[in-house]
């Protein structure tokens, strides 16, 4: 039995955009280029319309295919695996300690942290909504079993309001989650996660922390230190740590940053 961590880009999406690209091209060729059954003015309008559809759907299909290949656990690039293992290295639990992975998805980061910390346990939470319906609690549990990892537990949970008291965990972590949550201040999401971290606990949170999404993160880090956090640091993961600057730009992952530290 092998783990199946899925791909955040469903194959159905690739098929949809590819099909839309093909249909747009056919319509462009028939009604625009060939002008079958349409007069000159309408032909010109249809040519522009279907050309725009073809370009738009085609560009989306190419981008999603690049994302799929980059994040394929069994593919050549395996970016997802590298990121998961890279983030997990920053999560250290004391003997008998417990860590929290927010937005665990298919359980990849939760399990990776648990494997690195057999002296402790990891708890993964996720809403597992319709947007990523291929992810589920059962999938996480099956993946943990396939990896031979027993020091993990998975439950439904929401990053906006974690159902845990203050200072409940010895470590908190997350990977590419918060930028997907719309209508909520991203720094507030970070503070909600850090709320459940014990004094002396470590954190490793990876996301697209561009200024447009997160605001001034340098000021955020400075504020954490002012509040007494022992350590807080921003690491740009697009400078060769997880990907190259060129790769980050082409995959629209510019701003990928790892926030690490100790409370």
C-alpha positions as a Python dict, from the first residue, in 0.01 Angstrom:
ca = {
    (1, 'X'): (0, 0, 0),
    (2, 'X'): (139, 337, -105),
    (3, 'X'): (34, 681, 23),
    (4, 'X'): (-170, 899, -209),
    (5, 'X'): (-114, 1264, -126),
    (6, 'X'): (-308, 1377, -431),
    (7, 'X'): (-234, 1689, -630),
    (8, 'X'): (-393, 2021, -544),
    (9, 'X'): (-470, 2050, -917),
    (10, 'X'): (-740, 1788, -992),
    (11, 'X'): (-710, 1604, -1323),
    (12, 'X'): (-1070, 1706, -1393),
    (13, 'X'): (-958, 2069, -1407),
    (14, 'X'): (-688, 1987, -1661),
    (15, 'X'): (-939, 1797, -1874),
    (16, 'X'): (-1190, 2083, -1851),
    (17, 'X'): (-949, 2357, -1962),
    (18, 'X'): (-803, 2137, -2235),
    (19, 'X'): (-1151, 2058, -2366),
    (20, 'X'): (-1251, 2425, -2357),
    (21, 'X'): (-934, 2514, -2547),
    (22, 'X'): (-1010, 2256, -2818),
    (23, 'X'): (-1374, 2362, -2849),
    (24, 'X'): (-1274, 2729, -2871),
    (25, 'X'): (-1026, 2651, -3147),
    (26, 'X'): (-1285, 2453, -3343),
    (27, 'X'): (-1539, 2735, -3314),
    (28, 'X'): (-1274, 2987, -3418),
    (29, 'X'): (-1180, 2778, -3721),
    (30, 'X'): (-1537, 2709, -3832),
    (31, 'X'): (-1717, 3036, -3765),
    (32, 'X'): (-1426, 3280, -3750),
    (33, 'X'): (-1158, 3173, -3997),
    (34, 'X'): (-1380, 2980, -4241),
    (35, 'X'): (-1687, 3194, -4176),
    (36, 'X'): (-1929, 2905, -4227),
    (37, 'X'): (-2284, 3040, -4239),
    (38, 'X'): (-2204, 3384, -4095),
    (39, 'X'): (-2187, 3726, -4269),
    (40, 'X'): (-1875, 3945, -4266),
    (41, 'X'): (-1945, 4161, -3961),
    (42, 'X'): (-2061, 3873, -3746),
    (43, 'X'): (-1766, 3669, -3868),
    (44, 'X'): (-1525, 3936, -3747),
    (45, 'X'): (-1696, 3954, -3408),
    (46, 'X'): (-1692, 3576, -3369),
    (47, 'X'): (-1327, 3563, -3476),
    (48, 'X'): (-1228, 3800, -3196),
    (49, 'X'): (-1455, 3635, -2940),
    (50, 'X'): (-1345, 3278, -3007),
    (51, 'X'): (-981, 3384, -3038),
    (52, 'X'): (-1000, 3537, -2690),
    (53, 'X'): (-1161, 3220, -2556),
    (54, 'X'): (-892, 3008, -2721),
    (55, 'X'): (-608, 3218, -2581),
    (56, 'X'): (-761, 3240, -2233),
    (57, 'X'): (-847, 2872, -2197),
    (58, 'X'): (-518, 2771, -2360),
    (59, 'X'): (-313, 2982, -2120),
    (60, 'X'): (-507, 2842, -1823),
    (61, 'X'): (-457, 2485, -1947),
    (62, 'X'): (-81, 2537, -1980),
    (63, 'X'): (-52, 2698, -1636),
    (64, 'X'): (-254, 2428, -1460),
    (65, 'X'): (-54, 2159, -1639),
    (66, 'X'): (270, 2319, -1519),
    (67, 'X'): (132, 2334, -1164),
    (68, 'X'): (20, 1971, -1183),
    (69, 'X'): (359, 1849, -1304),
    (70, 'X'): (551, 2056, -1049),
    (71, 'X'): (341, 1936, -753),
    (72, 'X'): (304, 1573, -865),
    (73, 'X'): (441, 1352, -585),
    (74, 'X'): (529, 1084, -837),
    (75, 'X'): (649, 1315, -1112),
    (76, 'X'): (995, 1432, -1211),
    (77, 'X'): (1001, 1769, -1026),
    (78, 'X'): (825, 1664, -702),
    (79, 'X'): (818, 2018, -568),
    (80, 'X'): (546, 1930, -318),
    (81, 'X'): (759, 1660, -160),
    (82, 'X'): (1056, 1893, -129),
    (83, 'X'): (845, 2166, 31),
    (84, 'X'): (677, 1928, 276),
    (85, 'X'): (1006, 1776, 388),
    (86, 'X'): (1169, 2119, 403),
    (87, 'X'): (898, 2264, 628),
    (88, 'X'): (889, 1953, 847),
    (89, 'X'): (1258, 2000, 933),
    (90, 'X'): (1165, 2306, 1137),
    (91, 'X'): (913, 2118, 1352),
    (92, 'X'): (1063, 1964, 1665),
    (93, 'X'): (852, 1822, 1946),
    (94, 'X'): (956, 1748, 2304),
    (95, 'X'): (906, 1400, 2443),
    (96, 'X'): (532, 1347, 2476),
    (97, 'X'): (464, 1676, 2297),
    (98, 'X'): (195, 1746, 2036),
    (99, 'X'): (208, 1953, 1719),
    (100, 'X'): (-74, 2101, 1511),
    (101, 'X'): (-84, 2113, 1130),
    (102, 'X'): (-343, 2366, 1013),
    (103, 'X'): (-505, 2284, 677),
    (104, 'X'): (-361, 1935, 655),
    (105, 'X'): (-531, 1845, 324),
    (106, 'X'): (-416, 1492, 243),
    (107, 'X'): (-203, 1469, 557),
    (108, 'X'): (137, 1508, 391),
    (109, 'X'): (289, 1765, 626),
    (110, 'X'): (124, 1619, 937),
    (111, 'X'): (269, 1276, 858),
    (112, 'X'): (612, 1413, 764),
    (113, 'X'): (633, 1595, 1098),
    (114, 'X'): (513, 1285, 1285),
    (115, 'X'): (778, 1070, 1117),
    (116, 'X'): (1049, 1315, 1222),
    (117, 'X'): (915, 1326, 1579),
    (118, 'X'): (837, 972, 1696),
    (119, 'X'): (876, 1096, 2055),
    (120, 'X'): (566, 1313, 2009),
    (121, 'X'): (241, 1324, 1812),
    (122, 'X'): (87, 1538, 1537),
    (123, 'X'): (-270, 1658, 1503),
    (124, 'X'): (-396, 1763, 1157),
    (125, 'X'): (-708, 1974, 1104),
    (126, 'X'): (-883, 2073, 781),
    (127, 'X'): (-1236, 2173, 673),
    (128, 'X'): (-1213, 1934, 374),
    (129, 'X'): (-1465, 2134, 175),
    (130, 'X'): (-1602, 2100, -177),
    (131, 'X'): (-1316, 2303, -326),
    (132, 'X'): (-1075, 2016, -259),
    (133, 'X'): (-1319, 1729, -240),
    (134, 'X'): (-1052, 1471, -324),
    (135, 'X'): (-900, 1542, 20),
    (136, 'X'): (-1063, 1392, 329),
    (137, 'X'): (-1005, 1267, 680),
    (138, 'X'): (-1019, 908, 552),
    (139, 'X'): (-751, 987, 292),
    (140, 'X'): (-524, 1130, 564),
    (141, 'X'): (-572, 824, 783),
    (142, 'X'): (-506, 589, 490),
    (143, 'X'): (-187, 779, 406),
    (144, 'X'): (-68, 758, 766),
    (145, 'X'): (-131, 385, 764),
    (146, 'X'): (53, 346, 433),
    (147, 'X'): (351, 534, 579),
    (148, 'X'): (345, 321, 893),
    (149, 'X'): (285, 628, 1111),
    (150, 'X'): (63, 590, 1417),
    (151, 'X'): (143, 908, 1613),
    (152, 'X'): (-105, 1119, 1414),
    (153, 'X'): (-470, 1217, 1443),
    (154, 'X'): (-696, 1405, 1204),
    (155, 'X'): (-1015, 1603, 1265),
    (156, 'X'): (-1221, 1876, 1100),
    (157, 'X'): (-1110, 2226, 1189),
    (158, 'X'): (-1109, 2582, 1062),
    (159, 'X'): (-799, 2804, 1055),
    (160, 'X'): (-1013, 3115, 1107),
    (161, 'X'): (-1117, 2993, 1452),
    (162, 'X'): (-927, 2697, 1590),
    (163, 'X'): (-1124, 2494, 1841),
    (164, 'X'): (-842, 2476, 2096),
    (165, 'X'): (-755, 2672, 2410),
    (166, 'X'): (-459, 2908, 2419),
    (167, 'X'): (-117, 2741, 2437),
    (168, 'X'): (-236, 2387, 2356),
    (169, 'X'): (48, 2270, 2129),
    (170, 'X'): (425, 2241, 2135),
    (171, 'X'): (451, 2322, 1764),
    (172, 'X'): (228, 2463, 1490),
    (173, 'X'): (276, 2439, 1117),
    (174, 'X'): (97, 2495, 787),
    (175, 'X'): (176, 2487, 416),
    (176, 'X'): (14, 2694, 139),
    (177, 'X'): (-317, 2729, 323),
    (178, 'X'): (-393, 3083, 436),
    (179, 'X'): (-376, 3250, 93),
    (180, 'X'): (-678, 3037, -6),
    (181, 'X'): (-893, 3181, 273),
    (182, 'X'): (-1071, 3486, 134),
    (183, 'X'): (-1217, 3778, 325),
    (184, 'X'): (-993, 3732, 628),
    (185, 'X'): (-685, 3929, 729),
    (186, 'X'): (-389, 3697, 679),
    (187, 'X'): (-193, 3830, 975),
    (188, 'X'): (-499, 3762, 1190),
    (189, 'X'): (-490, 3401, 1067),
    (190, 'X'): (-126, 3375, 1169),
    (191, 'X'): (-204, 3514, 1515),
    (192, 'X'): (-491, 3267, 1555),
    (193, 'X'): (-252, 2980, 1481),
    (194, 'X'): (14, 3119, 1713),
    (195, 'X'): (-250, 3163, 1984),
    (196, 'X'): (-264, 2787, 2039),
    (197, 'X'): (115, 2753, 2057),
    (198, 'X'): (270, 2703, 2399),
    (199, 'X'): (538, 2933, 2531),
    (200, 'X'): (866, 2785, 2411),
    (201, 'X'): (696, 2606, 2121),
    (202, 'X'): (816, 2631, 1760),
    (203, 'X'): (630, 2736, 1447),
    (204, 'X'): (686, 2686, 1073),
    (205, 'X'): (427, 2836, 840),
    (206, 'X'): (478, 2844, 463),
    (207, 'X'): (257, 3047, 232),
    (208, 'X'): (242, 3312, -41),
    (209, 'X'): (324, 3602, 189),
    (210, 'X'): (335, 3882, -65),
    (211, 'X'): (263, 4233, 63),
    (212, 'X'): (-61, 4244, -138),
    (213, 'X'): (-189, 3940, 55),
    (214, 'X'): (-24, 3973, 394),
    (215, 'X'): (69, 4338, 433),
    (216, 'X'): (397, 4431, 601),
    (217, 'X'): (536, 4101, 728),
    (218, 'X'): (862, 4260, 847),
    (219, 'X'): (655, 4470, 1085),
    (220, 'X'): (459, 4159, 1186),
    (221, 'X'): (782, 3977, 1277),
    (222, 'X'): (908, 4281, 1467),
    (223, 'X'): (581, 4288, 1662),
    (224, 'X'): (617, 3919, 1755),
    (225, 'X'): (962, 3988, 1893),
    (226, 'X'): (829, 4288, 2084),
    (227, 'X'): (567, 4061, 2238),
    (228, 'X'): (840, 3835, 2372),
    (229, 'X'): (878, 3571, 2104),
    (230, 'X'): (1223, 3418, 2141),
    (231, 'X'): (1272, 3397, 1764),
    (232, 'X'): (1083, 3497, 1450),
    (233, 'X'): (1225, 3492, 1099),
    (234, 'X'): (1105, 3519, 740),
    (235, 'X'): (1276, 3295, 484),
    (236, 'X'): (1226, 3355, 112),
    (237, 'X'): (1181, 3004, -28),
    (238, 'X'): (1200, 3118, -392),
    (239, 'X'): (1576, 3172, -386),
    (240, 'X'): (1671, 2808, -426),
    (241, 'X'): (1537, 2668, -100),
    (242, 'X'): (1224, 2516, -253),
    (243, 'X'): (1233, 2669, -603),
    (244, 'X'): (1428, 2910, -820),
    (245, 'X'): (1316, 3271, -876),
    (246, 'X'): (1239, 3187, -1241),
    (247, 'X'): (1034, 2884, -1141),
    (248, 'X'): (845, 3081, -878),
    (249, 'X'): (754, 3347, -1131),
    (250, 'X'): (643, 3102, -1401),
    (251, 'X'): (429, 2907, -1152),
    (252, 'X'): (289, 3225, -992),
    (253, 'X'): (444, 3131, -657),
    (254, 'X'): (628, 3459, -608),
    (255, 'X'): (608, 3556, -243),
    (256, 'X'): (650, 3201, -113),
    (257, 'X'): (788, 3257, 235),
    (258, 'X'): (850, 3045, 542),
    (259, 'X'): (776, 3205, 878),
    (260, 'X'): (970, 3018, 1146),
    (261, 'X'): (1053, 3082, 1506),
    (262, 'X'): (1000, 3004, 1873),
    (263, 'X'): (743, 3155, 2106),
}
